[in-house]
Structure formats: C-alpha cells, structure tokens
Short mmCIF file of N, CA and C in Angstrom, two decimals:
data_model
loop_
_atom_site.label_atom_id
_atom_site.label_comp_id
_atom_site.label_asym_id
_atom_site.label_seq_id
_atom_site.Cartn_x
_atom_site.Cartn_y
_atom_site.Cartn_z
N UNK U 221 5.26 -27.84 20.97
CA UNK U 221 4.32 -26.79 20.60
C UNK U 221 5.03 -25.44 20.66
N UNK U 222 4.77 -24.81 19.76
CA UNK U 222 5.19 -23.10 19.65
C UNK U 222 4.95 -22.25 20.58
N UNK U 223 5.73 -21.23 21.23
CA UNK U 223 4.80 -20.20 22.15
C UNK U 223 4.64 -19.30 21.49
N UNK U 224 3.84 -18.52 21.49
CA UNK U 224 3.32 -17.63 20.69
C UNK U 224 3.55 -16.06 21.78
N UNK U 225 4.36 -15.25 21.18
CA UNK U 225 4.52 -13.97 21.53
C UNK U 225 3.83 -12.56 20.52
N UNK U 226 3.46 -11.52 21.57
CA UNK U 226 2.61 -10.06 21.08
C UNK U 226 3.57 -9.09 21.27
N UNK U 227 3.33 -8.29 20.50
CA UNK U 227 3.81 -7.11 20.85
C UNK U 227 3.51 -6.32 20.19
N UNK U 228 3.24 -4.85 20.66
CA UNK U 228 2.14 -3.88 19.75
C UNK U 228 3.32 -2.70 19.97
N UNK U 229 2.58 -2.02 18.34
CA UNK U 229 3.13 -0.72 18.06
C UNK U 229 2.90 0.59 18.22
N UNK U 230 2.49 1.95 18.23
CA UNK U 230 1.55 2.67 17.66
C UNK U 230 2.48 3.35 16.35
N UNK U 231 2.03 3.64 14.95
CA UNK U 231 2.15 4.20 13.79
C UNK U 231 1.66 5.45 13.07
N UNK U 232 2.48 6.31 13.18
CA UNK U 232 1.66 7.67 12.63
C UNK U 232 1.18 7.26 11.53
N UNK U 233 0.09 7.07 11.10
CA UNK U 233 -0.31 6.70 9.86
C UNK U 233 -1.96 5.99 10.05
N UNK U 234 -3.00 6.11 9.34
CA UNK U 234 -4.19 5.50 9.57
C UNK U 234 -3.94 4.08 8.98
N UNK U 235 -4.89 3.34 9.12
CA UNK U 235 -4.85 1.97 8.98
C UNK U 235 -4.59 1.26 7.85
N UNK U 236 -5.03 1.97 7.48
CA UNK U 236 -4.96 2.01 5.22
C UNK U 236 -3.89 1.42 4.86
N UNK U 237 -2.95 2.66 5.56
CA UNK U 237 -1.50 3.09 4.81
C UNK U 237 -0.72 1.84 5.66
N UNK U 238 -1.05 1.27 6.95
CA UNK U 238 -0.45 0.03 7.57
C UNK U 238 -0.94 -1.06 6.67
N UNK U 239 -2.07 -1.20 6.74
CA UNK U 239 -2.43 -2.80 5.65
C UNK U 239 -1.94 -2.50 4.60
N UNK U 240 -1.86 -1.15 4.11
CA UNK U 240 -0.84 -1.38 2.01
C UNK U 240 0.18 -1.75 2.35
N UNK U 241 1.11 -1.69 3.38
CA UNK U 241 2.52 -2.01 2.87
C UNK U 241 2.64 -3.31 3.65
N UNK U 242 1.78 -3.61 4.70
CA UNK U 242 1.45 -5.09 5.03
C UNK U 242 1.16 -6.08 3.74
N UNK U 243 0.49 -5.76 2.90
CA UNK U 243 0.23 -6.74 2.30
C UNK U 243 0.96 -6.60 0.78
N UNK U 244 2.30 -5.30 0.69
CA UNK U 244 3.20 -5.42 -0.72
C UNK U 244 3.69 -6.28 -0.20
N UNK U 245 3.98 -7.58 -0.05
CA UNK U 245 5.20 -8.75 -0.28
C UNK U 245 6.26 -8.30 -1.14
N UNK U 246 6.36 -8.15 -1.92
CA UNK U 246 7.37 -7.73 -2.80
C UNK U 246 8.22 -6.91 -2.38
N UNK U 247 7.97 -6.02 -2.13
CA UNK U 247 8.65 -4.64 -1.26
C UNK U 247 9.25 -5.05 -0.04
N UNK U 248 9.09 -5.95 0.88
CA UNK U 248 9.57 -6.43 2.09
C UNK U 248 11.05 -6.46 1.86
N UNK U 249 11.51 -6.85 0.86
CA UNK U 249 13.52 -6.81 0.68
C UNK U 249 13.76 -5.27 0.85
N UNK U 250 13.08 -3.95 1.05
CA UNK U 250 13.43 -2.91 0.73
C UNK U 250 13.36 -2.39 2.39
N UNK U 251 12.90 -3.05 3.51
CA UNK U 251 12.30 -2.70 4.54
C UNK U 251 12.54 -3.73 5.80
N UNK U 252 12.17 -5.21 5.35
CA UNK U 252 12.18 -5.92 6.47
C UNK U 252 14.06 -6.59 6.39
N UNK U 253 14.41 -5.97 7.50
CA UNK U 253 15.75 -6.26 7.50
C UNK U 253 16.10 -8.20 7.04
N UNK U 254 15.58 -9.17 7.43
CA UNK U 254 16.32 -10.23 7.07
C UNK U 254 15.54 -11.09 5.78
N UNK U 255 14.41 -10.63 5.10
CA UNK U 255 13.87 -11.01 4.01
C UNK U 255 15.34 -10.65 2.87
N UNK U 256 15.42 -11.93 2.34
CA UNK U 256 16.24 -11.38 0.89
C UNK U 256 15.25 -11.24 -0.57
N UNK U 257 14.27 -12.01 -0.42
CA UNK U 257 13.22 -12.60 -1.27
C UNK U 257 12.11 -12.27 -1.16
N UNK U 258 10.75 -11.93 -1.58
CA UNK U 258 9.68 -12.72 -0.71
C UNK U 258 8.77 -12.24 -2.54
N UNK U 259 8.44 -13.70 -3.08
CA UNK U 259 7.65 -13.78 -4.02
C UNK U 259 6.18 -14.49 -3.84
N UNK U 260 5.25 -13.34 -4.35
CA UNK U 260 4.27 -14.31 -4.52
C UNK U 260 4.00 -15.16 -5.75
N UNK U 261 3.59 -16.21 -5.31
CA UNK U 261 3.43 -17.61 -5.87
C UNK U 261 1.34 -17.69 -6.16
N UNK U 262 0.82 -17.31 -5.65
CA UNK U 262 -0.81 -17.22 -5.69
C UNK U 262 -1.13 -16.61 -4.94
N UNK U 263 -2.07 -16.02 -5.91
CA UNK U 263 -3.11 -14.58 -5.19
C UNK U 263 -4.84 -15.05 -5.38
N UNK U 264 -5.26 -14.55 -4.38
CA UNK U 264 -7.00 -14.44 -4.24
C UNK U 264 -7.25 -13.88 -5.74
N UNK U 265 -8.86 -14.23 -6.02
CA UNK U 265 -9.72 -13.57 -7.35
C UNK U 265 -9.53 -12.02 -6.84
N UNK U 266 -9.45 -10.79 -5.31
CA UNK U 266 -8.94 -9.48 -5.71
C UNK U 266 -7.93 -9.32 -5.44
N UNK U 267 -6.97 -9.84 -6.18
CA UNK U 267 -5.55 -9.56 -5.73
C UNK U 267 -4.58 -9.79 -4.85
N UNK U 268 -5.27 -9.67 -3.88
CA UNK U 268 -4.54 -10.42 -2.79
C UNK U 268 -3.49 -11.57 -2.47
N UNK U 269 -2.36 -11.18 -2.25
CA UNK U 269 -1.93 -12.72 -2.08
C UNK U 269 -2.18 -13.43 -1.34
N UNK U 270 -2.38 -14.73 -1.47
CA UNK U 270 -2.68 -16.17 -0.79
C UNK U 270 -1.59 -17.00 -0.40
N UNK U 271 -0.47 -16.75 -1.57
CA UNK U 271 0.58 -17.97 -0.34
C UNK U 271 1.92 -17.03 -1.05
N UNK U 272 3.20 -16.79 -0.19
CA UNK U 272 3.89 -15.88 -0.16
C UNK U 272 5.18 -16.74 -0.30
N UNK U 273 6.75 -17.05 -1.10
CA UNK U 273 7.29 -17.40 -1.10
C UNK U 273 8.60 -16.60 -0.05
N UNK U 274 9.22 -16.67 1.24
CA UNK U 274 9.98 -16.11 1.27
C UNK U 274 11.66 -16.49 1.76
N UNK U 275 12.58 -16.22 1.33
CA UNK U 275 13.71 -16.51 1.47
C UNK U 275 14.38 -15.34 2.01
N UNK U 276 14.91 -15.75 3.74
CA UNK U 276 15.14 -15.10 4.70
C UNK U 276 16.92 -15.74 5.26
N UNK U 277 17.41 -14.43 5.89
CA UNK U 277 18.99 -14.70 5.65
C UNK U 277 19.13 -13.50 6.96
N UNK U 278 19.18 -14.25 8.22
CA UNK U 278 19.82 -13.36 9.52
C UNK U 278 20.66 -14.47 9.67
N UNK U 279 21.85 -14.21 9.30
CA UNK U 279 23.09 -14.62 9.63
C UNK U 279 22.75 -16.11 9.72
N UNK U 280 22.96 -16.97 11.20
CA UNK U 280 22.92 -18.69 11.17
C UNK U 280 20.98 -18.80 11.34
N UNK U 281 20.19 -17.98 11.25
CA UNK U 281 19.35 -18.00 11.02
C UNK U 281 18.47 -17.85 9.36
N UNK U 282 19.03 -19.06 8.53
CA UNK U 282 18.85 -18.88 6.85
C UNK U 282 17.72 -19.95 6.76
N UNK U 283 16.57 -19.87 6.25
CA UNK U 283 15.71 -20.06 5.80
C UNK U 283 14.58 -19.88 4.64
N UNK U 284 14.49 -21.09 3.66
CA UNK U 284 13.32 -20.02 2.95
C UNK U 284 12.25 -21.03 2.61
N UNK U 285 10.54 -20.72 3.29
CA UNK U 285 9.57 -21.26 3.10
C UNK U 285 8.28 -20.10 2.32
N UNK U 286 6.95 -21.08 2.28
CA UNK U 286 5.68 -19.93 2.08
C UNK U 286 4.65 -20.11 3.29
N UNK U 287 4.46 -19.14 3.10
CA UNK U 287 3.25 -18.45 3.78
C UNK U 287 1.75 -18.85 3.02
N UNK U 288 0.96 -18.93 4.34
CA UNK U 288 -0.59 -19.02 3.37
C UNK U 288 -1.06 -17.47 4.39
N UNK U 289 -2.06 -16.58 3.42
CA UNK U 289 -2.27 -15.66 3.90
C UNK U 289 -3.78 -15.91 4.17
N UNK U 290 -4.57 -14.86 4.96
CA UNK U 290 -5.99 -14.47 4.78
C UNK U 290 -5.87 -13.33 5.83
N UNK U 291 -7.32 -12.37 5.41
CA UNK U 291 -7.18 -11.25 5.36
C UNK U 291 -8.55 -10.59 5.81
N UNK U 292 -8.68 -9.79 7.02
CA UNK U 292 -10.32 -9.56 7.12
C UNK U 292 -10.60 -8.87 6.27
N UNK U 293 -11.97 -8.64 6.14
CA UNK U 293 -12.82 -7.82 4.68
C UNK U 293 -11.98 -6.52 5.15
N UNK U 294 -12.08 -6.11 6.06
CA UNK U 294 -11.89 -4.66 6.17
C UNK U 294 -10.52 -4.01 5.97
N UNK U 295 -9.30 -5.08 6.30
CA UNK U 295 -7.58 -5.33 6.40
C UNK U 295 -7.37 -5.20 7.48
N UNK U 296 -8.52 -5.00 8.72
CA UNK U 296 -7.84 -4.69 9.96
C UNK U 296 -7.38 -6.21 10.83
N UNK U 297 -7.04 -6.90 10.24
CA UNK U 297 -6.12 -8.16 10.07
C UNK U 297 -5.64 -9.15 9.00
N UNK U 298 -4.21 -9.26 9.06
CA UNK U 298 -3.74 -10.45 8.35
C UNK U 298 -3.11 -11.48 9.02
N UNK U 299 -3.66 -12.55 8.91
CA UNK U 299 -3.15 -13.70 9.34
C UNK U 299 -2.25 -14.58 8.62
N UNK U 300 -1.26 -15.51 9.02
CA UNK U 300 -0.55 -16.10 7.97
C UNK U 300 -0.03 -17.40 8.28
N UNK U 301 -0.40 -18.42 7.56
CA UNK U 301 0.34 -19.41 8.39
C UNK U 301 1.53 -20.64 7.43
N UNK U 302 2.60 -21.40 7.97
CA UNK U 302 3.45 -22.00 7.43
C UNK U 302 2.63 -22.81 6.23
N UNK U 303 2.97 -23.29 4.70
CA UNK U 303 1.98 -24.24 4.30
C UNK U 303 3.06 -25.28 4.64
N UNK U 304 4.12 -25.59 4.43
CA UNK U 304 4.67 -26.91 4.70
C UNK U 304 5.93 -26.93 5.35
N UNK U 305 6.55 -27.83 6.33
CA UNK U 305 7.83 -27.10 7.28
C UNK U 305 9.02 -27.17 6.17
N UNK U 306 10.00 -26.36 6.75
CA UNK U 306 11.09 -25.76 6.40
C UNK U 306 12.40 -26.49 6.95
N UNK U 307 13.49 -25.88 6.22
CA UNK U 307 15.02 -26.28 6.66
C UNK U 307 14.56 -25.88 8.30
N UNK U 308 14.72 -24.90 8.44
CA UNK U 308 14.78 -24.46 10.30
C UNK U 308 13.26 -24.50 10.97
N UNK U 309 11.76 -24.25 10.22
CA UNK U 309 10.69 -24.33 11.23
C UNK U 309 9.69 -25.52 10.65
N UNK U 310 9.34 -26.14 11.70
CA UNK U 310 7.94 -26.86 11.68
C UNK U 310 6.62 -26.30 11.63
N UNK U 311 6.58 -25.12 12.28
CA UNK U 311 5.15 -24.70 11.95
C UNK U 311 5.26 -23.08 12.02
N UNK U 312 4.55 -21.80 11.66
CA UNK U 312 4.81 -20.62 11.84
C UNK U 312 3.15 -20.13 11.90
N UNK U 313 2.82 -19.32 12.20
CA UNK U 313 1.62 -19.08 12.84
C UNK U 313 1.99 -17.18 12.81
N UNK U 314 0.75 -16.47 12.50
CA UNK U 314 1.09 -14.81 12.92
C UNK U 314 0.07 -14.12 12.14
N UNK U 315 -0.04 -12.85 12.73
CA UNK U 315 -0.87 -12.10 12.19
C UNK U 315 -0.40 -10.58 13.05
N UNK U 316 -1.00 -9.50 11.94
CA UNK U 316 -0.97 -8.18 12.04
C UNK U 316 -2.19 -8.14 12.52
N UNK U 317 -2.50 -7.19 13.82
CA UNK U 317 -3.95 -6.49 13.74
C UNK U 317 -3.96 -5.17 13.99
N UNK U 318 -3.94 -4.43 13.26
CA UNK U 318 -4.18 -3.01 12.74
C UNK U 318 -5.82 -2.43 13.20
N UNK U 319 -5.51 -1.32 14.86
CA UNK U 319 -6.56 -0.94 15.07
C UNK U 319 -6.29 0.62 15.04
N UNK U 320 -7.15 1.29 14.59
CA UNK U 320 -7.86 2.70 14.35
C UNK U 320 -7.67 3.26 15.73
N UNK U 321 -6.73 4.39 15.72
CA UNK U 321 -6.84 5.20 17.04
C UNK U 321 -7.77 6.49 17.21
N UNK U 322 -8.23 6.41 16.19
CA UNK U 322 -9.19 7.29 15.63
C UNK U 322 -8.41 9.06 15.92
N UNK U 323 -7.07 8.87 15.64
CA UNK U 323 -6.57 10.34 15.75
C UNK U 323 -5.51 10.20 14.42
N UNK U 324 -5.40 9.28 13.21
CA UNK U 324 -4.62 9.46 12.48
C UNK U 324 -3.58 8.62 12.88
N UNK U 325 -3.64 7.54 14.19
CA UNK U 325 -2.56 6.65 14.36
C UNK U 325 -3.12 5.29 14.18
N UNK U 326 -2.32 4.62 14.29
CA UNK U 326 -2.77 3.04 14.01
C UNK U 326 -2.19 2.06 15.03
N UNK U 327 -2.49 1.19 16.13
CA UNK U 327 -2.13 0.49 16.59
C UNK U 327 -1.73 -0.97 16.36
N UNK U 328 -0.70 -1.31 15.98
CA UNK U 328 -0.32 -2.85 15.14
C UNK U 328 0.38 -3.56 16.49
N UNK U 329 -1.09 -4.76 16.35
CA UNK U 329 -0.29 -5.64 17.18
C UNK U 329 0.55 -6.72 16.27
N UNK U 330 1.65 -7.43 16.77
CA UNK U 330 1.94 -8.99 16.02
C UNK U 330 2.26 -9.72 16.86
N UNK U 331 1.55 -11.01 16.30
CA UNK U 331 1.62 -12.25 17.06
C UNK U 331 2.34 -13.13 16.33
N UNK U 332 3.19 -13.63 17.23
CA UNK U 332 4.10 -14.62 15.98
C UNK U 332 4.24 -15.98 17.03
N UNK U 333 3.89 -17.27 16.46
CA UNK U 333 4.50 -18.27 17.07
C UNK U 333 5.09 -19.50 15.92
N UNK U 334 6.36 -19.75 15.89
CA UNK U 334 7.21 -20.52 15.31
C UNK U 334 7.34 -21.68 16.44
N UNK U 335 7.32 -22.79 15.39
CA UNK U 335 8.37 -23.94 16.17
C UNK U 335 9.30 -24.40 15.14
N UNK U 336 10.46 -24.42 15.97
CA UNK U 336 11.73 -24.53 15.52
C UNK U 336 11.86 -25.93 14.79
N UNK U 337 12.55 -26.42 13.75
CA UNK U 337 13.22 -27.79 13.15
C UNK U 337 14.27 -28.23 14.24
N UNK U 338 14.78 -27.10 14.76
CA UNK U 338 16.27 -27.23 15.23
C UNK U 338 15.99 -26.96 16.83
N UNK U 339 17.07 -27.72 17.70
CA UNK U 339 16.85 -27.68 18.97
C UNK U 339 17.70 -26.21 19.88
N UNK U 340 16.75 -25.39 20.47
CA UNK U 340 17.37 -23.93 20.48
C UNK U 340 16.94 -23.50 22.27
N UNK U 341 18.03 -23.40 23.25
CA UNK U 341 17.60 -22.98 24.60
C UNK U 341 16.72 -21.99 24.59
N UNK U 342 15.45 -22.46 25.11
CA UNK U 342 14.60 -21.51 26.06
C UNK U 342 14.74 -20.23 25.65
N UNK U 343 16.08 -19.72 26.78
CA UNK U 343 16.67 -18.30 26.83
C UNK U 343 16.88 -18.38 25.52
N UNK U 344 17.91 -18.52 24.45
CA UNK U 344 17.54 -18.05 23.27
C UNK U 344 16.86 -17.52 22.28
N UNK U 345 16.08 -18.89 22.34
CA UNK U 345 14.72 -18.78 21.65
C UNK U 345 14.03 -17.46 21.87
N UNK U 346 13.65 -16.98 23.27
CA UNK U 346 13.25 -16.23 23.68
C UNK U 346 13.53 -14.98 23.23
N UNK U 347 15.02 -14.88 23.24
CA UNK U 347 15.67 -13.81 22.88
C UNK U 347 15.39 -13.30 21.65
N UNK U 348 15.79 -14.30 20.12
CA UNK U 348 15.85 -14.78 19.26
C UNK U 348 13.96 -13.80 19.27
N UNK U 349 13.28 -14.83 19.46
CA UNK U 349 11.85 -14.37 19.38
C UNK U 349 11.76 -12.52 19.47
N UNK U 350 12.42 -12.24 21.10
CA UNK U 350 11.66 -10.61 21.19
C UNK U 350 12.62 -9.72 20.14
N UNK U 351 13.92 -10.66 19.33
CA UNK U 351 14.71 -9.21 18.60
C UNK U 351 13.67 -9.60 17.12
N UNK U 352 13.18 -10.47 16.36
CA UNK U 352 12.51 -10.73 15.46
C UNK U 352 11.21 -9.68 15.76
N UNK U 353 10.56 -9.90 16.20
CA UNK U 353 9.24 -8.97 16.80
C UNK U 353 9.60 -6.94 16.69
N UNK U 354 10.48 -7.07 17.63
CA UNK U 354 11.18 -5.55 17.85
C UNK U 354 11.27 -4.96 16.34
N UNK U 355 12.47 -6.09 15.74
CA UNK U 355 13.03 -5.50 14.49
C UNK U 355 11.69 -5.83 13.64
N UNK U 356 10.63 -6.39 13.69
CA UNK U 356 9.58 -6.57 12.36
C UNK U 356 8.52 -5.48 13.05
N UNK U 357 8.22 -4.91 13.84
CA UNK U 357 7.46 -3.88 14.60
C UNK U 357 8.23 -2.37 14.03
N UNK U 358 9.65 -2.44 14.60
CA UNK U 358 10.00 -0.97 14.16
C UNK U 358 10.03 -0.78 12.87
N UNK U 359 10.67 -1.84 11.90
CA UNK U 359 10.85 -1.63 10.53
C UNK U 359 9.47 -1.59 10.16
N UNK U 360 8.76 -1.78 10.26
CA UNK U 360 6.77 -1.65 9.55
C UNK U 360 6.78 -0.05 10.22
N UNK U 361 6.79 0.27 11.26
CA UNK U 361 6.72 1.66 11.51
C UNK U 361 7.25 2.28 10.80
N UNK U 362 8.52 2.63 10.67
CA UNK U 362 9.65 3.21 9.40
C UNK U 362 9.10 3.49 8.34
N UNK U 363 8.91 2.48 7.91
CA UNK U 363 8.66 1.93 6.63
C UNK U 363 6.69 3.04 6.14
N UNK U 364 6.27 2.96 6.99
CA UNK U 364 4.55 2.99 6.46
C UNK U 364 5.16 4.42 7.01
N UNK U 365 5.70 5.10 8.10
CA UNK U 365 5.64 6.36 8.21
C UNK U 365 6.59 7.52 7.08
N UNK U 366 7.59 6.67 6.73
CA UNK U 366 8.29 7.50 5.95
C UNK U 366 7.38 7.13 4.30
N UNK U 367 6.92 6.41 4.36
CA UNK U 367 5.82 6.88 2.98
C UNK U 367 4.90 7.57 3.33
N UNK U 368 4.15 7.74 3.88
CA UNK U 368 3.56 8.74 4.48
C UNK U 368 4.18 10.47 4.46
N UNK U 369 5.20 10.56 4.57
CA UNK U 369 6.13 11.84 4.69
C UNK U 369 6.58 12.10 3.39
N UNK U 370 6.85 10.72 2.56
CA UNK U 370 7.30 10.94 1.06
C UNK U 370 5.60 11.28 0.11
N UNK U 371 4.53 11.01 0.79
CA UNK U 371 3.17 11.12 -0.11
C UNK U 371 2.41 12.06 0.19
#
C-alpha cells in the first residue's frame, strides 16, 4: 500500500489564478521541472480535462502514464488518480486543495500517494517523496505568482 504524504503552500495569488494553471496540463513542460510531456487525451462536456497523458524524465526516475482527473464545482479541488500502472508505479493517488485566505493569498495543500513498480528503501522513498512535493509546491508557486506579476 502507498503512504500518502501533505504538504501545504501559501501563494500570492487568489484561488482562481491557482486552479487556472492547475488545470493547463499543457503548460506543465514550461514549469513543472520533471514533466517532458503532459497531453490531454479526454476532456469533460466543459472543458475540462478528464484523463491527462504524462511523460516524466527525473533522471533514473523516467516514466510516462495518465491521469484520471475530477474537479470540485467550485476548483477548490483537483483530484487525480493513476488509470492503469506504469513502467515505475502501480497506483498514484493526489489532489490540490486550494483554500481562500481571504487576503488575496491562496493556501495549496498536495497530497500525493504513489506505489512504486520497483522495490525502493523506506529512507529513499521518503526522500524521493518530500523532494517531489517541495519541487511540485514551489514550482506551482513560481509559476501562478509570476503570472500574476506578468498580468
């Protein structure tokens, strides 16, 4: 079974401007450091994508599966989960939840739990886990604040 790790952000930016660039897939090669790819394959009747193709490349960590998405009415969550296992994971599990600080900031938590194909120590894993989180937390900050500064 997967363990599932949190870790929250805060984002100069209201919630909006966190769920738009949460949910460009496309744009992720421009931002999320180890995405090389990420196509959508099917979208919801408004647009939305529903299952996310992505092909990911951190060094001996190369992988590329899809995502199934869903999305609260409001965007103040996206959830996402593996549709079928991969070269390196059996199952992937995660979601953004984007809460209103009601001062113009946004609080993004993410929850991510993977289980591995491949057999990986504890301590690793672990490791492995909090630099994935760190680096997908700061780069979404970056990323939604410096559009923000460019708009």
């Amino acid at each position: 079974m997967a363990d599932t790790s949190t870790q929250s952000i805060v984002v100069a930016a209201p919630p909006a401007a966190v769920a738009a660039v949460v949910s460009d897939f496309a744009r992720y090669p421009e931002w999320a450091d180890a995405v090389r790819e990420a196509e959508v394959v099917e979208e919801y009747e408004d647009g939305y994508a529903s299952q996310v193709r992505f092909v990911l490349d951190a060094g001996p960590m190369a992988d590329e599966y899809t995502l199934r998405y869903e999305y609260a009415e409001d965007l103040s969550r996206v959830e996402w989960h593996l549709v079928a296992p991969s070269k390196m994971q059996r199952a992937q599990d995660g979601s953004y939840d984007i809460e209103d600080n009601g001062d113009g900031t946004s609080t993004v938590t993410y929850t991510l739990a993977v289980e591995l194909s491949i057999g990986m120590l504890g301590m690793f894993k672990r490791k492995a886990e909090k630099m994935i989180m760190d680096t997908a937390l700061r780069s979404l900050k970056r990323r939604v604040e410096s559009l923000g500064a460019a708009g």
